[in-house]
Amino acid sequence: MEAPGCAARGGPERGAARDNWMATHPKLKEMMSLDVADSTQVYAAFLVYLDLLEGRNWHEVMCVGLADLRLVCLHGREREAENLQVVVPTPVHMSFTHERLREIMKKACVPQDEKDSPLSVILAITETDSTVVYYKLTDGFVMPDLPDNTEDMDNKQWRKKRKKLLK
Amino acid sequence: MIQIHVLDGAALVWSAEDAQEIREQFRLVGTLVGALARKPRQNARLGLPLQLLPEEARLLVELGAAILVKGTKTQLPVEGEEMTQLSKVEAYHQELEESYQEQQRLARVERTALLARLAEHITEGRAHRRQQRGEMPDTVEDSGLPDSPFILPRGSMMVQLPTAQCHPGKVEKVDWTTPSPDWPHASCSAHEARHRIFRELWDKGYYLSGGSKFGGDFLVYPGDPLRFHAHYIALCCPQGAPLPLHALVAAARLGTGVKKTLLLCSPGTGGTVVFTSLQWSGLQ
């Protein structure tokens, strides 16, 4: 059945395929064929795959099945020269414990070029409305990005404060 | 030996010297929770007592630097003691009266000096007012001194409120290893996990404080909190505790918003503690 208002570039058969384009997407089929995870996790992995490539323009993304974690995860590079990053997609309702997160980090991580770099993965959490949030998990202590103090010195507000203090 | 007074699970330090020692020697910060005697109706600056986290109090006791105490119930004075109570009250009133007389004397001296300094201004003002009223200028110079001696109103008297007990009351030691109404944390598994994590972070040299303002268990500072902002918000995850993703996202987002890294902490096997840092990935 042709969808009204649909720009049919091919014939009527094209229109039919367009309606359920997701179900016939080769990448989704590939992920399901890995047969390691349940359909909600595979669907989350597929959404993240599309978001990374189409939304955030990553250079390349490949899917990897992890049987003993029962997860499909993604290996990708933001740009050609960058390191490989591991992205673990998960629907928001999947249950976790801190131990499970650490288990995932240990088993999903790929060894980086620098030997001493700590275990790190990106957790990609998908909501039911298909929005994705990305959080980076690293083993150990990672200092936050502290505000650059010299920048603030030129700030007009900072100058006013200093005037008040020195009065 | 530092005395930590416990009351319904709260650990309080009343001595200023002890509070200073706790901060300088032991790198423990605590929170001041008392009203300041001279600025009572605000809470921007509070005073003694210093309230310690249960983990901080336990650490001091474990190090052998402090003991937990609680006040014994006030008993009715025995016959012989009753007299001494009255004499104590009398002595206190006597002290107050002496203090008042001294303050009045000093107030008079100061007032005389003040009037002497302003004598010129006062005579000028009086002459000006007389001129305005159309009276004859007064030929006799005013001495400027009031006729009756100055009386200091009782309400303006300064009274000292001691923040340490002048006469220490009776206290008894509290065993920190067994749970009691005043120290219920002993053998509570959540407290054990938190303390394990607190001890590990403290051993690494960090300064720690309560993290409830940022939705966490502890705030982790690289140095004294008066000099540094916290780097981490530590969240204790006991073994097997569920970690819903929406709560994780909320905590991580808060951390990003206040420029701190979220630190998930769990007691691991063999007495170790594992830490996982959580940051916003920054993917646009």
mmCIF file of C-alpha atoms in Angstrom, chain A:
data_model
loop_
_atom_site.group_PDB
_atom_site.id
_atom_site.type_symbol
_atom_site.label_atom_id
_atom_site.label_comp_id
_atom_site.label_asym_id
_atom_site.label_seq_id
_atom_site.Cartn_x
_atom_site.Cartn_y
_atom_site.Cartn_z
ATOM 1 C CA MET A 1 0.000 0.000 0.000
ATOM 2 C CA GLU A 2 1.463 3.266 -1.045
ATOM 3 C CA ALA A 3 1.600 5.873 1.742
ATOM 4 C CA PRO A 4 -0.084 9.117 0.661
ATOM 5 C CA GLY A 5 2.244 12.063 0.136
ATOM 6 C CA CYS A 6 5.225 9.740 -0.110
ATOM 7 C CA ALA A 7 7.692 10.742 -2.815
ATOM 8 C CA ALA A 8 7.951 7.517 -4.730
ATOM 9 C CA ARG A 9 11.332 7.529 -6.388
ATOM 10 C CA GLY A 10 10.858 4.066 -7.755
ATOM 11 C CA GLY A 11 7.670 2.226 -8.494
ATOM 12 C CA PRO A 12 4.886 1.237 -6.060
ATOM 13 C CA GLU A 13 7.032 -1.619 -4.643
ATOM 14 C CA ARG A 14 9.494 0.959 -3.322
ATOM 15 C CA GLY A 15 6.673 2.621 -1.371
ATOM 16 C CA ALA A 16 5.773 -0.630 0.374
ATOM 17 C CA ALA A 17 9.335 -1.244 1.448
ATOM 18 C CA ARG A 18 9.568 2.322 2.807
ATOM 19 C CA ASP A 19 6.840 1.697 5.383
ATOM 20 C CA ASN A 20 8.838 -0.939 7.235
ATOM 21 C CA TRP A 21 12.306 0.134 6.215
ATOM 22 C CA MET A 22 13.640 -0.592 9.685
ATOM 23 C CA ALA A 23 12.654 -4.231 9.709
ATOM 24 C CA THR A 24 14.425 -4.836 6.440
ATOM 25 C CA HIS A 25 17.537 -2.787 7.253
ATOM 26 C CA PRO A 26 20.557 -5.031 6.665
ATOM 27 C CA LYS A 27 22.331 -3.820 9.815
ATOM 28 C CA LEU A 28 19.406 -4.643 12.048
ATOM 29 C CA LYS A 29 19.178 -8.033 10.443
ATOM 30 C CA GLU A 30 22.888 -8.540 11.050
ATOM 31 C CA MET A 31 22.527 -7.608 14.739
ATOM 32 C CA MET A 32 19.585 -9.948 15.214
ATOM 33 C CA SER A 33 21.442 -12.759 13.513
ATOM 34 C CA LEU A 34 24.200 -12.508 16.127
ATOM 35 C CA ASP A 35 21.583 -14.009 18.426
ATOM 36 C CA VAL A 36 23.176 -12.888 21.667
ATOM 37 C CA ALA A 37 20.623 -10.469 23.120
ATOM 38 C CA ASP A 38 16.879 -9.939 23.396
ATOM 39 C CA SER A 39 15.007 -7.787 20.886
ATOM 40 C CA THR A 40 14.824 -4.645 23.053
ATOM 41 C CA GLN A 41 18.606 -4.522 23.448
ATOM 42 C CA VAL A 42 19.123 -5.223 19.726
ATOM 43 C CA TYR A 43 16.697 -2.428 18.857
ATOM 44 C CA ALA A 44 18.547 -0.065 21.212
ATOM 45 C CA ALA A 45 21.829 -1.060 19.544
ATOM 46 C CA PHE A 46 20.342 -0.321 16.149
ATOM 47 C CA LEU A 47 19.118 3.134 17.232
ATOM 48 C CA VAL A 48 22.542 3.992 18.603
ATOM 49 C CA TYR A 49 24.179 2.705 15.418
ATOM 50 C CA LEU A 50 22.032 5.052 13.321
ATOM 51 C CA ASP A 51 22.532 7.964 15.730
ATOM 52 C CA LEU A 52 26.323 7.657 15.699
ATOM 53 C CA LEU A 53 26.624 7.388 11.935
ATOM 54 C CA GLU A 54 23.835 9.682 10.762
ATOM 55 C CA GLY A 55 23.387 12.032 13.724
ATOM 56 C CA ARG A 56 26.932 12.472 14.974
ATOM 57 C CA ASN A 57 28.779 11.651 11.733
ATOM 58 C CA TRP A 58 31.143 9.079 13.090
ATOM 59 C CA HIS A 59 33.697 7.761 10.622
ATOM 60 C CA GLU A 60 32.843 4.090 11.103
ATOM 61 C CA VAL A 61 30.753 1.899 13.398
ATOM 62 C CA MET A 62 30.761 -1.896 13.579
ATOM 63 C CA CYS A 63 28.550 -4.152 15.658
ATOM 64 C CA VAL A 64 29.985 -6.851 17.893
ATOM 65 C CA GLY A 65 28.094 -9.541 19.747
ATOM 66 C CA LEU A 66 29.172 -10.406 23.306
ATOM 67 C CA ALA A 67 27.633 -13.729 24.132
ATOM 68 C CA ASP A 68 28.480 -14.024 27.813
ATOM 69 C CA LEU A 69 27.193 -10.495 28.481
ATOM 70 C CA ARG A 70 24.113 -11.045 26.301
ATOM 71 C CA LEU A 71 24.712 -7.695 24.645
ATOM 72 C CA VAL A 72 25.262 -6.288 21.176
ATOM 73 C CA CYS A 73 27.830 -3.537 21.469
ATOM 74 C CA LEU A 74 29.373 -1.171 18.916
ATOM 75 C CA HIS A 75 32.970 -0.382 18.080
ATOM 76 C CA GLY A 76 33.510 2.877 16.299
ATOM 77 C CA ARG A 77 35.752 5.773 15.451
ATOM 78 C CA GLU A 78 34.633 9.391 15.551
ATOM 79 C CA ARG A 79 37.191 10.395 12.960
ATOM 80 C CA GLU A 80 39.572 8.371 10.849
ATOM 81 C CA ALA A 81 42.620 9.061 12.962
ATOM 82 C CA GLU A 82 40.937 8.614 16.347
ATOM 83 C CA ASN A 83 41.121 5.601 18.663
ATOM 84 C CA LEU A 84 38.517 2.891 18.614
ATOM 85 C CA GLN A 85 35.773 3.496 21.183
ATOM 86 C CA VAL A 86 33.417 0.953 22.667
ATOM 87 C CA VAL A 87 29.763 1.969 22.908
ATOM 88 C CA VAL A 88 27.372 -0.160 24.965
ATOM 89 C CA PRO A 89 23.740 0.499 24.014
ATOM 90 C CA THR A 90 21.027 -0.204 26.519
ATOM 91 C CA PRO A 91 17.327 0.581 26.794
ATOM 92 C CA VAL A 92 16.575 2.745 29.843
ATOM 93 C CA HIS A 93 14.541 0.068 31.568
ATOM 94 C CA MET A 94 17.267 -2.553 31.661
ATOM 95 C CA SER A 95 18.295 -3.299 35.235
ATOM 96 C CA PHE A 96 21.874 -2.752 36.331
ATOM 97 C CA THR A 97 24.069 -2.958 39.359
ATOM 98 C CA HIS A 98 27.507 -1.453 39.829
ATOM 99 C CA GLU A 99 28.949 -4.974 39.528
ATOM 100 C CA ARG A 100 27.237 -5.503 36.180
ATOM 101 C CA LEU A 101 28.609 -2.201 34.879
ATOM 102 C CA ARG A 102 32.119 -3.227 35.868
ATOM 103 C CA GLU A 103 31.655 -6.676 34.304
ATOM 104 C CA ILE A 104 30.588 -5.006 31.063
ATOM 105 C CA MET A 105 33.566 -2.646 31.219
ATOM 106 C CA LYS A 106 36.013 -5.513 31.678
ATOM 107 C CA LYS A 107 34.607 -7.721 28.926
ATOM 108 C CA ALA A 108 33.556 -5.166 26.325
ATOM 109 C CA CYS A 109 36.645 -2.976 26.434
ATOM 110 C CA VAL A 110 39.321 -3.261 23.758
ATOM 111 C CA PRO A 111 42.955 -2.684 24.692
ATOM 112 C CA GLN A 112 44.052 0.797 23.710
ATOM 113 C CA ASP A 113 47.413 1.777 22.202
ATOM 114 C CA GLU A 114 48.685 3.232 25.491
ATOM 115 C CA LYS A 115 49.179 0.341 27.862
ATOM 116 C CA ASP A 116 48.320 2.219 31.043
ATOM 117 C CA SER A 117 45.068 3.765 29.912
ATOM 118 C CA PRO A 118 42.219 2.675 32.211
ATOM 119 C CA LEU A 119 39.196 0.639 31.144
ATOM 120 C CA SER A 120 36.606 2.889 29.571
ATOM 121 C CA VAL A 121 33.327 2.448 27.711
ATOM 122 C CA ILE A 122 30.555 4.759 26.588
ATOM 123 C CA LEU A 123 27.141 3.806 27.881
ATOM 124 C CA ALA A 124 24.451 4.787 25.369
ATOM 125 C CA ILE A 125 21.034 4.893 27.037
ATOM 126 C CA THR A 126 17.991 4.929 24.768
ATOM 127 C CA GLU A 127 14.583 6.160 25.795
ATOM 128 C CA THR A 128 11.281 4.930 24.416
ATOM 129 C CA ASP A 129 11.031 8.058 22.255
ATOM 130 C CA SER A 130 14.365 7.029 20.668
ATOM 131 C CA THR A 131 16.479 9.819 22.233
ATOM 132 C CA VAL A 132 19.950 8.659 23.207
ATOM 133 C CA VAL A 133 22.201 9.963 25.982
ATOM 134 C CA TYR A 134 25.869 9.052 26.147
ATOM 135 C CA TYR A 135 27.852 8.762 29.366
ATOM 136 C CA LYS A 136 31.475 7.749 29.672
ATOM 137 C CA LEU A 137 32.369 5.141 32.302
ATOM 138 C CA THR A 138 36.006 4.867 33.341
ATOM 139 C CA ASP A 139 37.674 2.671 35.925
ATOM 140 C CA GLY A 140 39.237 4.682 38.739
ATOM 141 C CA PHE A 141 39.361 8.433 39.300
ATOM 142 C CA VAL A 142 38.936 10.882 36.431
ATOM 143 C CA MET A 143 39.335 14.533 37.344
ATOM 144 C CA PRO A 144 36.621 16.819 36.025
ATOM 145 C CA ASP A 145 37.418 19.614 33.572
ATOM 146 C CA LEU A 146 38.093 22.504 35.888
ATOM 147 C CA PRO A 147 37.201 26.033 34.791
ATOM 148 C CA ASP A 148 40.099 27.927 33.319
ATOM 149 C CA ASN A 149 40.867 30.616 35.897
ATOM 150 C CA THR A 150 42.702 33.004 33.585
ATOM 151 C CA GLU A 151 39.632 33.251 31.361
ATOM 152 C CA ASP A 152 37.495 34.353 34.289
ATOM 153 C CA MET A 153 39.987 37.042 35.285
ATOM 154 C CA ASP A 154 39.039 39.136 32.282
ATOM 155 C CA ASN A 155 35.402 38.820 33.092
ATOM 156 C CA LYS A 156 33.619 42.056 33.841
ATOM 157 C CA GLN A 157 31.927 40.528 36.891
ATOM 158 C CA TRP A 158 35.257 39.386 38.281
ATOM 159 C CA ARG A 159 36.651 42.881 37.953
ATOM 160 C CA LYS A 160 33.658 44.312 39.802
ATOM 161 C CA LYS A 161 34.096 41.783 42.611
ATOM 162 C CA ARG A 162 37.756 42.642 42.978
ATOM 163 C CA LYS A 163 36.923 46.321 43.241
ATOM 164 C CA LYS A 164 34.488 45.608 46.051
ATOM 165 C CA LEU A 165 36.995 43.482 47.934
ATOM 166 C CA LEU A 166 39.825 45.991 47.710
ATOM 167 C CA LYS A 167 37.695 48.928 48.835
#
